[in-house]
Amino acid sequence: MFKGSIVALITPMDEKGNICKKSLKKIINYHIKNGTSAIVSVGTTGESSTLSQKEHIKVIMLTLEISDNKISVIAGTGSNATYECILLTKKLENSGISACLSVVPYYNKPTQKGLYKHFKLIAENTCLPQILYNVPTRTGCDLSEETIIKLSHVKNIIGIKDATGDLSRINKIKPFVKKNFLLISGDDSTALDFIQLGGQGVISVTANIAAYEMSKMCKLALCNKFVEARKINKRLINLHKYLFIESNPIPIKWAAKKLKLIKKNILRLPMTSLSKKNFSLIDKAISKARLNKNFY
């Protein structure tokens, strides 16, 4: 269902910290025109941790409204409380979203048994397809290969976004998961290698400002045209690196504002704007990437 470059979309805000619909419309249309496969709305990059549940749902519904069925929308619905995940997921049933992205519970560090029960119960309480999201650097908890394999056979769990950057995991998982279980990278720096090893795509931060390039690179890779794909990735490699020089989404929001994809570079506290010492690094990475600006 989901292949290629999927953007982990930023949530544009105005000077008062409210959702900026005008900027959201601009960046969504940018992705539609540049071939992005799908949008993840209100994931980590969309500042899910600092939006209220009402705002969370509002952004997802605005994204659906603006996209107008021209691009699939995946809703970030993760929480460290199982019942909260279920409540949010059920509120989005019949909304038009294509799937949910559910992050490994953060802070409370459950056991593998707890993780299995958490995701299984969510899947059993909804008809919406579920994509697991493993990002231990942010959650402090790792979803093991064994638990992923076990969860892959649960109805409604259709894939995983793996942001560990550990490419060895693909061969440990792929032979044992159910047929058509999606393996999606969550790490831009290793995404191309991930696809070459058998993955179907990437949920990308870089794609926020390099939609055309990430889309083309993934399409080439999925057609086994890795020489051409690596030429594009070489131009983007510094972006992949420096867009994480401070906590995501601090650098990507700064870059999106610089490229006039959003009107204001506003983040919710405790996230603050990019440090001035890092401006030049991202500037140089943008220049080296030679981004297509036809749709800015």
Coordinates of C-alpha atoms in Angstrom, one line a residue:
M1 CA 0.0 0.0 0.0
F2 CA 2.8 2.5 0.9
K3 CA 6.0 2.6 -1.0
G4 CA 8.7 5.1 -1.9
S5 CA 9.1 8.5 -0.3
I6 CA 6.6 9.2 2.5
V7 CA 7.1 12.6 4.2
A8 CA 7.1 13.0 8.0
L9 CA 5.4 16.3 7.6
I10 CA 6.2 19.3 9.8
T11 CA 3.3 21.2 11.4
P12 CA 3.4 24.9 10.4
M13 CA 2.5 27.4 13.1
D14 CA 1.9 31.2 13.2
E15 CA 3.3 33.8 15.6
K16 CA 0.9 32.8 18.3
G17 CA 1.7 29.1 18.1
N18 CA -1.5 28.2 16.3
I19 CA -1.8 25.9 13.3
C20 CA -1.0 27.9 10.1
K21 CA -3.5 26.5 7.5
K22 CA -2.0 28.6 4.7
S23 CA 1.5 27.2 5.2
L24 CA 0.1 23.7 5.6
K25 CA -1.8 24.0 2.3
K26 CA 1.4 25.2 0.6
I27 CA 3.6 22.4 1.8
I28 CA 1.0 19.7 1.1
N29 CA 0.5 20.9 -2.4
Y30 CA 4.3 20.9 -2.8
H31 CA 4.3 17.2 -1.9
I32 CA 1.4 16.4 -4.3
K33 CA 3.1 18.1 -7.2
N34 CA 6.5 16.6 -6.5
G35 CA 5.5 12.9 -6.3
T36 CA 5.6 12.2 -2.6
S37 CA 3.9 8.8 -2.0
A38 CA 2.1 9.7 1.3
I39 CA 2.0 12.1 4.2
V40 CA 2.5 11.2 7.9
S41 CA 0.5 13.8 9.7
V42 CA 1.4 14.7 13.3
G43 CA 4.3 12.2 13.9
T44 CA 7.5 13.2 15.7
T45 CA 8.4 15.7 13.1
G46 CA 4.9 17.2 13.3
E47 CA 5.4 17.9 17.0
S48 CA 2.9 15.4 18.3
S49 CA 4.3 15.6 21.8
T50 CA 3.4 19.3 22.2
L51 CA 0.0 19.4 20.5
S52 CA -3.2 18.9 22.5
Q53 CA -5.4 16.0 21.3
K54 CA -7.8 18.5 19.9
E55 CA -5.1 20.1 17.9
H56 CA -3.7 16.7 16.9
I57 CA -7.0 15.7 15.3
K58 CA -7.4 19.2 13.8
V59 CA -4.1 19.0 11.9
I60 CA -4.9 15.5 10.6
M61 CA -8.4 16.6 9.5
L62 CA -6.9 19.7 7.8
T63 CA -4.4 17.6 6.1
L64 CA -7.1 15.3 4.7
E65 CA -9.2 18.3 3.6
I66 CA -6.3 20.0 1.8
S67 CA -4.9 16.8 0.2
D68 CA -8.4 16.1 -1.2
N69 CA -7.7 12.4 -1.9
K70 CA -4.7 13.3 -4.1
I71 CA -2.2 11.8 -1.6
S72 CA -2.6 9.2 1.1
V73 CA -2.5 10.4 4.7
I74 CA -1.1 8.4 7.6
A75 CA -2.0 9.7 11.0
G76 CA 0.4 9.6 13.9
T77 CA -1.6 8.1 16.8
G78 CA 1.1 6.9 19.2
S79 CA 1.2 7.4 23.0
N80 CA 2.8 5.8 26.0
A81 CA -0.7 4.9 27.3
T82 CA -2.4 2.1 25.4
Y83 CA -5.9 3.4 26.1
E84 CA -5.0 6.9 24.7
C85 CA -3.8 5.3 21.5
I86 CA -7.1 3.4 21.2
L87 CA -9.2 6.5 21.9
L88 CA -7.3 8.6 19.3
T89 CA -7.4 5.9 16.7
K90 CA -11.1 5.3 17.1
K91 CA -11.8 9.0 16.7
L92 CA -10.1 8.9 13.3
E93 CA -12.1 5.9 12.0
N94 CA -14.1 6.8 8.9
S95 CA -12.2 10.0 8.6
G96 CA -10.5 9.1 5.4
I97 CA -7.0 8.4 6.7
S98 CA -5.2 5.4 5.1
A99 CA -3.4 4.1 8.1
C100 CA -2.0 4.9 11.6
L101 CA 1.6 5.2 12.6
S102 CA 2.0 4.1 16.3
V103 CA 5.3 4.8 18.1
V104 CA 6.8 2.5 20.7
P105 CA 5.6 3.8 24.1
Y106 CA 8.0 6.3 25.4
Y107 CA 9.3 7.0 28.9
N108 CA 7.7 4.1 30.8
K109 CA 10.0 1.5 29.0
P110 CA 7.7 -1.5 28.8
T111 CA 9.0 -5.1 28.4
Q112 CA 8.7 -6.9 25.1
K113 CA 5.6 -8.6 26.5
G114 CA 4.1 -5.2 27.3
L115 CA 4.9 -3.9 23.8
Y116 CA 3.3 -6.9 22.1
K117 CA 0.1 -6.5 24.2
H118 CA 0.1 -2.8 23.6
F119 CA 0.2 -3.0 19.8
K120 CA -2.0 -6.1 19.6
L121 CA -4.8 -4.5 21.7
I122 CA -4.7 -1.3 19.5
A123 CA -5.0 -3.4 16.3
E124 CA -7.9 -5.4 17.8
N125 CA -9.8 -2.3 18.6
T126 CA -9.8 -0.7 15.1
C127 CA -10.3 -1.5 11.5
L128 CA -7.6 1.1 10.5
P129 CA -4.3 -0.4 9.3
Q130 CA -1.5 0.0 11.9
I131 CA 2.2 0.7 11.1
L132 CA 4.6 0.2 14.0
Y133 CA 7.2 2.8 14.7
N134 CA 10.5 1.9 16.4
V135 CA 12.8 4.8 17.3
P136 CA 14.7 3.9 20.5
T137 CA 16.8 7.0 20.5
R138 CA 13.6 9.0 21.2
T139 CA 11.6 6.5 23.2
G140 CA 14.3 4.8 25.3
C141 CA 12.8 1.5 24.4
D142 CA 13.6 -0.9 21.5
L143 CA 11.1 -3.2 19.7
S144 CA 13.0 -6.4 19.3
E145 CA 13.1 -8.4 16.1
E146 CA 11.3 -11.3 17.7
T147 CA 8.4 -8.9 18.8
I148 CA 8.2 -7.3 15.4
I149 CA 7.9 -10.8 13.8
K150 CA 5.2 -11.8 16.2
L151 CA 3.3 -8.6 15.7
S152 CA 3.5 -8.8 11.9
H153 CA 1.1 -11.7 12.1
V154 CA -1.6 -9.7 14.0
K155 CA -4.5 -8.6 11.8
N156 CA -4.4 -4.9 10.9
I157 CA -0.7 -4.5 11.6
I158 CA 0.7 -4.0 8.1
G159 CA 4.3 -2.8 8.6
I160 CA 7.0 -1.1 10.6
K161 CA 8.9 2.2 10.3
D162 CA 12.3 1.3 11.6
A163 CA 14.4 4.3 12.6
T164 CA 17.2 2.4 14.3
G165 CA 19.6 2.8 11.3
D166 CA 20.6 -0.9 11.9
L167 CA 20.5 -2.4 8.4
S168 CA 21.2 -5.9 9.8
R169 CA 17.7 -6.0 11.1
I170 CA 16.1 -6.4 7.6
N171 CA 17.6 -9.8 7.0
K172 CA 16.7 -10.9 10.6
I173 CA 13.0 -9.8 10.1
K174 CA 12.1 -10.1 6.4
P175 CA 12.1 -13.9 6.0
F176 CA 9.8 -14.4 9.0
V177 CA 7.1 -11.6 8.8
K178 CA 3.8 -12.2 6.9
K179 CA 3.6 -11.7 3.2
N180 CA 3.4 -8.1 2.1
F181 CA 4.4 -6.8 5.6
L182 CA 5.9 -3.4 4.9
L183 CA 9.5 -2.6 5.9
I184 CA 9.9 1.2 5.9
S185 CA 13.1 3.1 6.9
G186 CA 12.8 5.9 9.4
D187 CA 16.4 7.0 8.9
D188 CA 17.2 9.2 5.9
S189 CA 20.9 8.5 6.0
T190 CA 20.5 4.8 5.5
A191 CA 17.2 4.7 3.6
L192 CA 18.7 3.9 0.2
D193 CA 20.6 1.0 1.6
F194 CA 17.5 -0.1 3.4
I195 CA 15.5 -0.3 0.2
Q196 CA 18.3 -2.1 -1.6
L197 CA 18.2 -4.8 1.2
G198 CA 14.5 -5.3 0.7
G199 CA 12.6 -2.4 2.2
Q200 CA 9.8 -0.6 0.5
G201 CA 10.6 3.0 1.2
V202 CA 11.3 5.7 3.8
I203 CA 9.3 7.9 6.1
S204 CA 11.5 10.9 5.6
V205 CA 12.4 14.2 7.3
T206 CA 14.5 15.3 4.4
A207 CA 11.5 15.0 2.0
N208 CA 10.0 18.1 3.7
I209 CA 12.3 20.3 1.6
A210 CA 13.5 17.7 -1.0
A211 CA 10.3 16.1 -2.1
Y212 CA 11.2 15.7 -5.7
E213 CA 14.6 14.4 -5.0
M214 CA 13.5 11.8 -2.4
S215 CA 10.6 10.7 -4.5
K216 CA 12.8 10.2 -7.6
M217 CA 15.6 8.5 -5.6
C218 CA 13.1 6.0 -4.1
K219 CA 11.4 5.3 -7.4
L220 CA 14.8 4.5 -9.0
A221 CA 15.8 2.3 -6.1
L222 CA 12.5 0.3 -6.2
C223 CA 13.2 -0.3 -9.9
N224 CA 16.7 -1.5 -9.0
K225 CA 18.4 1.5 -10.6
F226 CA 20.8 2.0 -7.8
V227 CA 23.5 3.8 -9.7
E228 CA 21.2 6.6 -10.6
A229 CA 19.6 6.6 -7.1
R230 CA 23.0 6.9 -5.5
K231 CA 23.8 10.0 -7.5
I232 CA 20.8 11.7 -6.0
N233 CA 21.5 10.4 -2.5
K234 CA 25.1 11.8 -2.7
R235 CA 23.7 15.3 -3.2
L236 CA 21.4 14.9 -0.3
I237 CA 23.8 13.2 2.2
N238 CA 24.7 16.4 4.1
L239 CA 21.0 17.2 4.4
H240 CA 20.3 13.8 5.9
K241 CA 23.1 14.5 8.4
Y242 CA 22.6 18.2 9.3
L243 CA 18.8 18.1 9.5
F244 CA 19.5 16.2 12.7
I245 CA 22.3 18.4 14.1
E246 CA 19.7 19.5 16.7
S247 CA 16.6 17.7 17.8
N248 CA 14.1 17.1 15.0
P249 CA 12.1 19.2 13.9
I250 CA 14.3 22.2 14.9
P251 CA 16.5 22.1 11.8
I252 CA 13.9 21.1 9.2
K253 CA 11.5 23.9 10.3
W254 CA 14.4 26.4 9.9
A255 CA 15.2 25.0 6.5
A256 CA 11.5 25.0 5.4
K257 CA 11.2 28.7 6.4
K258 CA 14.4 29.6 4.5
L259 CA 13.1 27.9 1.4
K260 CA 9.7 29.7 1.9
L261 CA 7.7 26.5 2.2
I262 CA 6.3 27.8 5.4
K263 CA 5.7 31.4 6.5
K264 CA 7.1 31.3 10.0
N265 CA 9.7 29.2 11.8
I266 CA 7.7 28.6 15.0
L267 CA 8.1 25.7 17.4
R268 CA 6.3 24.8 20.6
L269 CA 8.3 24.9 23.8
P270 CA 10.4 23.2 25.0
M271 CA 11.6 23.1 21.4
T272 CA 13.4 26.3 20.4
S273 CA 14.7 27.7 17.1
L274 CA 17.9 26.5 15.5
S275 CA 21.2 27.9 17.0
K276 CA 22.8 30.5 14.8
K277 CA 26.1 28.5 14.8
N278 CA 24.3 25.8 12.7
F279 CA 22.8 28.1 10.0
S280 CA 25.8 27.8 7.7
L281 CA 25.9 24.0 7.8
I282 CA 22.4 23.6 6.7
D283 CA 22.8 26.4 4.2
K284 CA 25.7 24.6 2.6
A285 CA 23.8 21.3 2.6
I286 CA 20.8 22.9 0.8
S287 CA 23.1 24.4 -1.8
K288 CA 24.9 21.1 -2.4
A289 CA 21.6 19.3 -2.7
R290 CA 20.7 21.4 -5.8
L291 CA 17.0 21.1 -4.9
N292 CA 14.2 21.4 -7.5
K293 CA 12.5 24.7 -6.7
N294 CA 9.8 24.6 -9.4
F295 CA 7.1 24.2 -6.8
Y296 CA 8.1 26.4 -3.9

